[in-house]
PDB file of C-alpha atoms in Angstrom:
ATOM      1  CA  ASP A 248       5.960   8.228  -5.518  1.00 65.00           C
ATOM      2  CA  ALA A 249       7.778  10.093  -2.756  1.00 81.00           C
ATOM      3  CA  GLY A 250       4.578  11.438  -1.262  1.00 93.00           C
ATOM      4  CA  VAL A 251       4.066  15.024  -0.163  1.00 96.00           C
ATOM      5  CA  ILE A 252       7.415  16.654   0.583  1.00 97.00           C
ATOM      6  CA  GLN A 253       7.817  19.473   3.075  1.00 98.00           C
ATOM      7  CA  SER A 254      10.833  21.504   3.994  1.00 97.00           C
ATOM      8  CA  PRO A 255      12.322  22.298   6.345  1.00 98.00           C
ATOM      9  CA  ARG A 256      11.301  19.609   8.823  1.00 96.00           C
ATOM     10  CA  HIS A 257      12.241  21.824  11.735  1.00 97.00           C
ATOM     11  CA  GLU A 258      12.607  25.577  11.922  1.00 97.00           C
ATOM     12  CA  VAL A 259      13.639  27.643  14.898  1.00 98.00           C
ATOM     13  CA  THR A 260      13.557  31.382  14.496  1.00 97.00           C
ATOM     14  CA  GLU A 261      13.299  34.540  16.523  1.00 97.00           C
ATOM     15  CA  MET A 262      10.257  36.706  16.859  1.00 97.00           C
ATOM     16  CA  GLY A 263       9.992  39.213  14.022  1.00 97.00           C
ATOM     17  CA  GLN A 264      11.826  37.091  11.482  1.00 98.00           C
ATOM     18  CA  GLU A 265      10.290  35.949   8.213  1.00 98.00           C
ATOM     19  CA  VAL A 266       9.598  32.244   7.915  1.00 98.00           C
ATOM     20  CA  THR A 267       8.935  30.382   4.663  1.00 98.00           C
ATOM     21  CA  LEU A 268       7.621  26.842   4.636  1.00 98.00           C
ATOM     22  CA  ARG A 269       7.698  24.806   1.443  1.00 98.00           C
ATOM     23  CA  CYS A 270       5.610  22.011   0.031  1.00 98.00           C
ATOM     24  CA  LYS A 271       5.778  19.768  -3.009  1.00 98.00           C
ATOM     25  CA  PRO A 272       2.482  17.931  -3.556  1.00 97.00           C
ATOM     26  CA  ILE A 273       2.104  14.523  -5.116  1.00 96.00           C
ATOM     27  CA  SER A 274       2.370  14.759  -8.880  1.00 95.00           C
ATOM     28  CA  GLY A 275      -1.017  14.876 -10.544  1.00 93.00           C
ATOM     29  CA  HIS A 276      -2.892  16.057  -7.477  1.00 94.00           C
ATOM     30  CA  ASP A 277      -5.072  19.057  -8.186  1.00 92.00           C
ATOM     31  CA  TYR A 278      -5.646  20.238  -4.620  1.00 94.00           C
ATOM     32  CA  LEU A 279      -3.157  21.426  -2.041  1.00 96.00           C
ATOM     33  CA  PHE A 280      -3.927  22.222   1.593  1.00 95.00           C
ATOM     34  CA  TRP A 281      -2.029  23.944   4.384  1.00 97.00           C
ATOM     35  CA  TYR A 282      -2.863  23.034   7.984  1.00 96.00           C
ATOM     36  CA  ARG A 283      -1.586  24.111  11.372  1.00 96.00           C
ATOM     37  CA  GLN A 284      -1.585  21.818  14.402  1.00 95.00           C
ATOM     38  CA  THR A 285      -1.254  22.865  18.036  1.00 92.00           C
ATOM     39  CA  MET A 286      -2.217  21.189  21.289  1.00 87.00           C
ATOM     40  CA  MET A 287      -4.578  24.026  22.089  1.00 86.00           C
ATOM     41  CA  ARG A 288      -6.450  24.254  18.783  1.00 87.00           C
ATOM     42  CA  GLY A 289      -5.838  20.891  17.159  1.00 89.00           C
ATOM     43  CA  LEU A 290      -5.654  20.709  13.371  1.00 92.00           C
ATOM     44  CA  GLU A 291      -6.804  23.827  11.561  1.00 92.00           C
ATOM     45  CA  LEU A 292      -7.207  24.256   7.823  1.00 92.00           C
ATOM     46  CA  LEU A 293      -5.460  27.472   6.825  1.00 96.00           C
ATOM     47  CA  ILE A 294      -5.910  27.608   3.062  1.00 96.00           C
ATOM     48  CA  TYR A 295      -6.367  25.361   0.076  1.00 94.00           C
ATOM     49  CA  PHE A 296      -5.666  25.614  -3.636  1.00 96.00           C
ATOM     50  CA  ASN A 297      -7.255  23.996  -6.649  1.00 94.00           C
ATOM     51  CA  ASN A 298      -5.176  23.977  -9.815  1.00 94.00           C
ATOM     52  CA  ASN A 299      -2.834  26.503  -8.222  1.00 95.00           C
ATOM     53  CA  VAL A 300      -5.642  28.957  -7.438  1.00 96.00           C
ATOM     54  CA  PRO A 301      -6.470  29.787  -3.790  1.00 96.00           C
ATOM     55  CA  ILE A 302     -10.044  28.682  -3.140  1.00 93.00           C
ATOM     56  CA  ASP A 303     -10.584  29.235   0.568  1.00 91.00           C
ATOM     57  CA  ASP A 304      -8.220  31.221   2.765  1.00 93.00           C
ATOM     58  CA  SER A 305     -10.697  31.859   5.567  1.00 90.00           C
ATOM     59  CA  GLY A 306      -8.541  29.889   7.964  1.00 91.00           C
ATOM     60  CA  MET A 307      -5.494  32.096   7.540  1.00 94.00           C
ATOM     61  CA  PRO A 308      -5.139  33.702  10.966  1.00 88.00           C
ATOM     62  CA  GLU A 309      -4.114  37.192   9.917  1.00 86.00           C
ATOM     63  CA  ASP A 310      -2.293  39.278   7.367  1.00 92.00           C
ATOM     64  CA  ARG A 311       1.072  38.092   8.609  1.00 96.00           C
ATOM     65  CA  PHE A 312       0.319  34.791   6.885  1.00 97.00           C
ATOM     66  CA  SER A 313       0.404  34.386   3.123  1.00 97.00           C
ATOM     67  CA  ALA A 314       0.461  31.384   0.811  1.00 98.00           C
ATOM     68  CA  LYS A 315       1.307  30.997  -2.831  1.00 97.00           C
ATOM     69  CA  MET A 316       1.267  28.248  -5.391  1.00 98.00           C
ATOM     70  CA  PRO A 317       3.236  29.439  -8.425  1.00 97.00           C
ATOM     71  CA  ASN A 318       2.943  26.066 -10.170  1.00 96.00           C
ATOM     72  CA  ALA A 319       1.433  22.628  -9.740  1.00 95.00           C
ATOM     73  CA  SER A 320       4.479  21.239  -7.984  1.00 96.00           C
ATOM     74  CA  PHE A 321       5.287  23.882  -5.410  1.00 97.00           C
ATOM     75  CA  SER A 322       3.650  25.946  -2.698  1.00 98.00           C
ATOM     76  CA  THR A 323       4.911  28.206   0.067  1.00 98.00           C
ATOM     77  CA  LEU A 324       3.443  29.397   3.336  1.00 98.00           C
ATOM     78  CA  LYS A 325       5.066  32.567   4.608  1.00 98.00           C
ATOM     79  CA  ILE A 326       4.819  34.219   8.002  1.00 97.00           C
ATOM     80  CA  GLN A 327       6.111  37.760   8.248  1.00 97.00           C
ATOM     81  CA  PRO A 328       6.778  38.824  10.928  1.00 97.00           C
ATOM     82  CA  SER A 329       6.680  35.658  12.988  1.00 97.00           C
ATOM     83  CA  GLU A 330       5.466  35.608  16.596  1.00 97.00           C
ATOM     84  CA  PRO A 331       5.853  33.028  19.380  1.00 97.00           C
ATOM     85  CA  ARG A 332       2.163  32.096  19.093  1.00 95.00           C
ATOM     86  CA  ASP A 333       2.841  30.899  15.553  1.00 97.00           C
ATOM     87  CA  SER A 334       4.815  27.999  16.991  1.00 97.00           C
ATOM     88  CA  ALA A 335       3.109  24.835  15.718  1.00 97.00           C
ATOM     89  CA  VAL A 336       3.468  21.974  13.299  1.00 97.00           C
ATOM     90  CA  TYR A 337       2.460  22.992   9.798  1.00 98.00           C
ATOM     91  CA  PHE A 338       1.233  20.295   7.445  1.00 97.00           C
ATOM     92  CA  CYS A 339       0.776  20.325   3.734  1.00 97.00           C
ATOM     93  CA  ALA A 340      -1.573  17.829   2.090  1.00 95.00           C
ATOM     94  CA  SER A 341      -2.663  17.072  -1.442  1.00 95.00           C
ATOM     95  CA  ILE A 342      -5.450  15.163  -3.162  1.00 91.00           C
ATOM     96  CA  ARG A 343      -6.278  14.330  -6.737  1.00 87.00           C
ATOM     97  CA  THR A 344      -9.865  15.479  -6.501  1.00 79.00           C
ATOM     98  CA  GLY A 345     -12.546  15.809  -3.855  1.00 71.00           C
ATOM     99  CA  TRP A 346     -11.925  15.679  -0.136  1.00 71.00           C
ATOM    100  CA  ASP A 347     -11.178  11.998   0.257  1.00 69.00           C
ATOM    101  CA  GLU A 348      -7.781  10.418   0.771  1.00 77.00           C
ATOM    102  CA  GLN A 349      -5.806  13.521   1.557  1.00 86.00           C
ATOM    103  CA  PHE A 350      -2.140  12.640   1.643  1.00 92.00           C
ATOM    104  CA  PHE A 351      -0.293  14.577   4.305  1.00 94.00           C
ATOM    105  CA  GLY A 352       3.344  15.511   4.348  1.00 96.00           C
ATOM    106  CA  PRO A 353       5.538  14.904   7.397  1.00 95.00           C
ATOM    107  CA  GLY A 354       5.048  18.452   8.637  1.00 97.00           C
ATOM    108  CA  THR A 355       7.322  21.335   9.579  1.00 98.00           C
ATOM    109  CA  ARG A 356       7.762  21.966  13.275  1.00 97.00           C
ATOM    110  CA  LEU A 357       8.107  25.715  13.728  1.00 98.00           C
ATOM    111  CA  THR A 358       9.383  27.252  16.933  1.00 98.00           C
ATOM    112  CA  VAL A 359       9.385  31.023  17.254  1.00 98.00           C
ATOM    113  CA  LEU A 360      11.397  32.248  20.225  1.00 97.00           C
TER     114      LEU A 360
ATOM    115  CA  GLY B  18     -14.844  10.988  22.731  1.00 36.00           C
ATOM    116  CA  GLU B  19     -13.986  14.514  21.666  1.00 38.00           C
ATOM    117  CA  SER B  20     -12.231  17.036  23.792  1.00 34.00           C
ATOM    118  CA  VAL B  21     -12.761  20.746  23.908  1.00 37.00           C
ATOM    119  CA  GLY B  22     -10.019  21.321  26.423  1.00 40.00           C
ATOM    120  CA  LEU B  23      -6.272  21.050  26.555  1.00 49.00           C
ATOM    121  CA  HIS B  24      -6.049  17.316  27.131  1.00 69.00           C
ATOM    122  CA  LEU B  25      -6.757  14.644  24.608  1.00 84.00           C
ATOM    123  CA  PRO B  26      -9.130  11.960  25.827  1.00 91.00           C
ATOM    124  CA  THR B  27      -7.312   8.659  25.997  1.00 94.00           C
ATOM    125  CA  LEU B  28      -8.570   5.165  25.385  1.00 96.00           C
ATOM    126  CA  SER B  29      -6.382   2.384  26.766  1.00 96.00           C
ATOM    127  CA  VAL B  30      -7.012  -1.163  25.580  1.00 97.00           C
ATOM    128  CA  GLN B  31      -5.312  -4.527  25.564  1.00 97.00           C
ATOM    129  CA  GLU B  32      -4.024  -6.073  22.393  1.00 97.00           C
ATOM    130  CA  GLY B  33      -6.776  -8.126  20.791  1.00 97.00           C
ATOM    131  CA  ASP B  34      -9.621  -6.095  22.267  1.00 97.00           C
ATOM    132  CA  ASN B  35     -12.038  -4.164  20.112  1.00 97.00           C
ATOM    133  CA  SER B  36     -11.762  -0.368  20.363  1.00 97.00           C
ATOM    134  CA  ILE B  37     -14.467   2.215  19.893  1.00 97.00           C
ATOM    135  CA  ILE B  38     -13.535   5.853  19.410  1.00 97.00           C
ATOM    136  CA  ASN B  39     -16.298   8.430  19.438  1.00 96.00           C
ATOM    137  CA  CYS B  40     -16.720  11.830  17.859  1.00 95.00           C
ATOM    138  CA  ALA B  41     -19.424  14.465  18.127  1.00 94.00           C
ATOM    139  CA  TYR B  42     -19.568  16.698  15.083  1.00 93.00           C
ATOM    140  CA  SER B  43     -20.998  20.168  15.003  1.00 89.00           C
ATOM    141  CA  ASN B  44     -22.685  20.886  11.691  1.00 92.00           C
ATOM    142  CA  SER B  45     -25.890  19.048  10.879  1.00 93.00           C
ATOM    143  CA  ALA B  46     -25.369  19.994   7.206  1.00 93.00           C
ATOM    144  CA  SER B  47     -22.029  18.167   6.984  1.00 94.00           C
ATOM    145  CA  ASP B  48     -22.335  15.548   4.290  1.00 92.00           C
ATOM    146  CA  TYR B  49     -19.028  13.737   4.391  1.00 94.00           C
ATOM    147  CA  PHE B  50     -16.919  12.433   7.254  1.00 95.00           C
ATOM    148  CA  ILE B  51     -13.414  11.042   7.474  1.00 94.00           C
ATOM    149  CA  TRP B  52     -11.414   9.297  10.174  1.00 95.00           C
ATOM    150  CA  TYR B  53      -7.671   9.914  10.314  1.00 95.00           C
ATOM    151  CA  LYS B  54      -4.892   8.239  12.260  1.00 96.00           C
ATOM    152  CA  GLN B  55      -1.865  10.234  13.346  1.00 96.00           C
ATOM    153  CA  GLU B  56       1.203   8.515  14.722  1.00 95.00           C
ATOM    154  CA  SER B  57       3.760  10.436  16.716  1.00 92.00           C
ATOM    155  CA  GLY B  58       5.869  12.701  14.518  1.00 89.00           C
ATOM    156  CA  LYS B  59       3.871  12.025  11.389  1.00 92.00           C
ATOM    157  CA  GLY B  60       1.059  13.631   9.436  1.00 93.00           C
ATOM    158  CA  PRO B  61      -2.512  12.336   9.605  1.00 93.00           C
ATOM    159  CA  GLN B  62      -3.298   9.280   7.537  1.00 93.00           C
ATOM    160  CA  PHE B  63      -6.691   8.548   5.982  1.00 91.00           C
ATOM    161  CA  ILE B  64      -8.412   5.491   7.470  1.00 94.00           C
ATOM    162  CA  ILE B  65     -11.987   5.413   6.283  1.00 95.00           C
ATOM    163  CA  ASP B  66     -14.738   7.743   5.161  1.00 94.00           C
ATOM    164  CA  ILE B  67     -18.519   7.785   5.103  1.00 96.00           C
ATOM    165  CA  ARG B  68     -21.100   9.921   3.359  1.00 95.00           C
ATOM    166  CA  SER B  69     -24.182  11.264   5.078  1.00 95.00           C
ATOM    167  CA  ASN B  70     -26.519   8.984   3.109  1.00 95.00           C
ATOM    168  CA  MET B  71     -24.979   5.975   4.870  1.00 96.00           C
ATOM    169  CA  ASP B  72     -25.029   4.922   8.497  1.00 97.00           C
ATOM    170  CA  LYS B  73     -22.301   2.294   8.395  1.00 98.00           C
ATOM    171  CA  ARG B  74     -19.238   1.533   6.365  1.00 97.00           C
ATOM    172  CA  GLN B  75     -16.701  -1.233   6.843  1.00 97.00           C
ATOM    173  CA  GLY B  76     -13.071  -1.459   5.935  1.00 94.00           C
ATOM    174  CA  GLN B  77     -10.302  -3.798   6.894  1.00 93.00           C
ATOM    175  CA  ARG B  78     -10.629  -4.227  10.688  1.00 96.00           C
ATOM    176  CA  VAL B  79     -12.366  -0.831  10.911  1.00 98.00           C
ATOM    177  CA  THR B  80     -16.016   0.172  10.875  1.00 98.00           C
ATOM    178  CA  VAL B  81     -17.422   3.678  10.926  1.00 98.00           C
ATOM    179  CA  LEU B  82     -20.921   4.338  12.233  1.00 98.00           C
ATOM    180  CA  LEU B  83     -22.807   7.555  11.619  1.00 97.00           C
ATOM    181  CA  ASN B  84     -25.799   8.713  13.645  1.00 96.00           C
ATOM    182  CA  LYS B  85     -27.054  11.929  12.079  1.00 95.00           C
ATOM    183  CA  THR B  86     -29.869  12.299  14.602  1.00 95.00           C
ATOM    184  CA  VAL B  87     -27.426  13.011  17.407  1.00 95.00           C
ATOM    185  CA  LYS B  88     -24.518  14.151  15.202  1.00 95.00           C
ATOM    186  CA  HIS B  89     -22.304  11.318  16.336  1.00 95.00           C
ATOM    187  CA  LEU B  90     -19.612   9.363  14.570  1.00 96.00           C
ATOM    188  CA  SER B  91     -17.712   6.342  15.847  1.00 97.00           C
ATOM    189  CA  LEU B  92     -14.743   4.332  14.698  1.00 98.00           C
ATOM    190  CA  GLN B  93     -14.559   0.692  15.680  1.00 98.00           C
ATOM    191  CA  ILE B  94     -11.253  -1.131  15.415  1.00 98.00           C
ATOM    192  CA  ALA B  95     -11.409  -4.900  15.647  1.00 97.00           C
ATOM    193  CA  ALA B  96      -8.658  -6.948  17.262  1.00 97.00           C
ATOM    194  CA  THR B  97      -6.638  -3.868  18.191  1.00 97.00           C
ATOM    195  CA  GLN B  98      -2.889  -4.190  17.736  1.00 97.00           C
ATOM    196  CA  PRO B  99       0.010  -2.229  19.274  1.00 96.00           C
ATOM    197  CA  GLY B 100       0.541  -0.634  15.849  1.00 96.00           C
ATOM    198  CA  ASP B 101      -2.884   0.956  16.172  1.00 97.00           C
ATOM    199  CA  SER B 102      -1.600   3.181  18.969  1.00 97.00           C
ATOM    200  CA  ALA B 103      -1.995   6.737  17.688  1.00 97.00           C
ATOM    201  CA  VAL B 104      -4.226   9.790  17.865  1.00 96.00           C
ATOM    202  CA  TYR B 105      -7.454   9.411  15.904  1.00 97.00           C
ATOM    203  CA  PHE B 106      -9.303  12.389  14.449  1.00 93.00           C
ATOM    204  CA  CYS B 107     -12.684  12.659  12.900  1.00 95.00           C
ATOM    205  CA  ALA B 108     -13.274  15.332  10.286  1.00 93.00           C
ATOM    206  CA  GLU B 109     -16.530  16.709   8.956  1.00 93.00           C
ATOM    207  CA  ILE B 110     -16.957  18.338   5.604  1.00 90.00           C
ATOM    208  CA  TYR B 111     -19.458  20.929   4.501  1.00 87.00           C
ATOM    209  CA  SER B 112     -17.873  23.336   2.029  1.00 80.00           C
ATOM    210  CA  THR B 113     -14.730  23.063   4.130  1.00 81.00           C
ATOM    211  CA  LEU B 114     -13.083  20.478   6.330  1.00 84.00           C
ATOM    212  CA  THR B 115     -13.114  20.735  10.128  1.00 88.00           C
ATOM    213  CA  PHE B 116     -11.148  18.367  12.338  1.00 90.00           C
ATOM    214  CA  GLY B 117     -12.151  17.253  15.799  1.00 90.00           C
ATOM    215  CA  LYS B 118      -9.618  17.489  18.613  1.00 86.00           C
ATOM    216  CA  GLY B 119      -8.684  13.833  18.578  1.00 92.00           C
ATOM    217  CA  THR B 120      -8.559  10.796  20.845  1.00 95.00           C
ATOM    218  CA  MET B 121      -5.391   9.019  21.823  1.00 96.00           C
ATOM    219  CA  LEU B 122      -5.532   5.235  21.581  1.00 97.00           C
ATOM    220  CA  LEU B 123      -2.993   3.299  23.643  1.00 96.00           C
ATOM    221  CA  VAL B 124      -2.719  -0.406  22.996  1.00 97.00           C
ATOM    222  CA  SER B 125      -0.744  -2.500  25.439  1.00 95.00           C
ATOM    223  CA  PRO B 126       0.593  -5.952  24.550  1.00 91.00           C
TER     224      PRO B 126
END
């Protein structure tokens, strides 16, 4: 299995632009998570899905952030408009069931200028 | 230990030593805990977990201890190797998952 796949690996954009991050979970995993990591705040859970349905989005910072999971093999995290404080590494993770053994993707490093 | 500031606490050890990384969690109702290892440029990797009805769990070269009285978790790594150098996070789970800030482990040959 290729593991969790994220794209792009690096994204540099200007303030105000729309940014879309993509994730392909491990096949057969029922849960998908989006995290953000910064030096200041560490790892933060943004949102997670179960069977493509958003379960908890309380970690989404504000309305500029949105996430979708149109099918079991694909999810997007969108920021519109982006701001410099959104600069971070964004991780996607998936698990078959329960919280244990989350498999993380390699992350997308986002820089908003 | 855990950090609430900008700088990660760092533990420096010699190869072959035993390492102990500590974590203070916040929610006394948390019922499941996980330790993760994150190497530079990579996502976190599951190491070991423990449920709140246990106080100790052992894996390969790693042991997790849970003290619910003081809300403290520790990760012990036996015979630390240079490949163990990474940032280690604890995570607590009660309806959602919350990560600690992490501790950097540096292992010198």
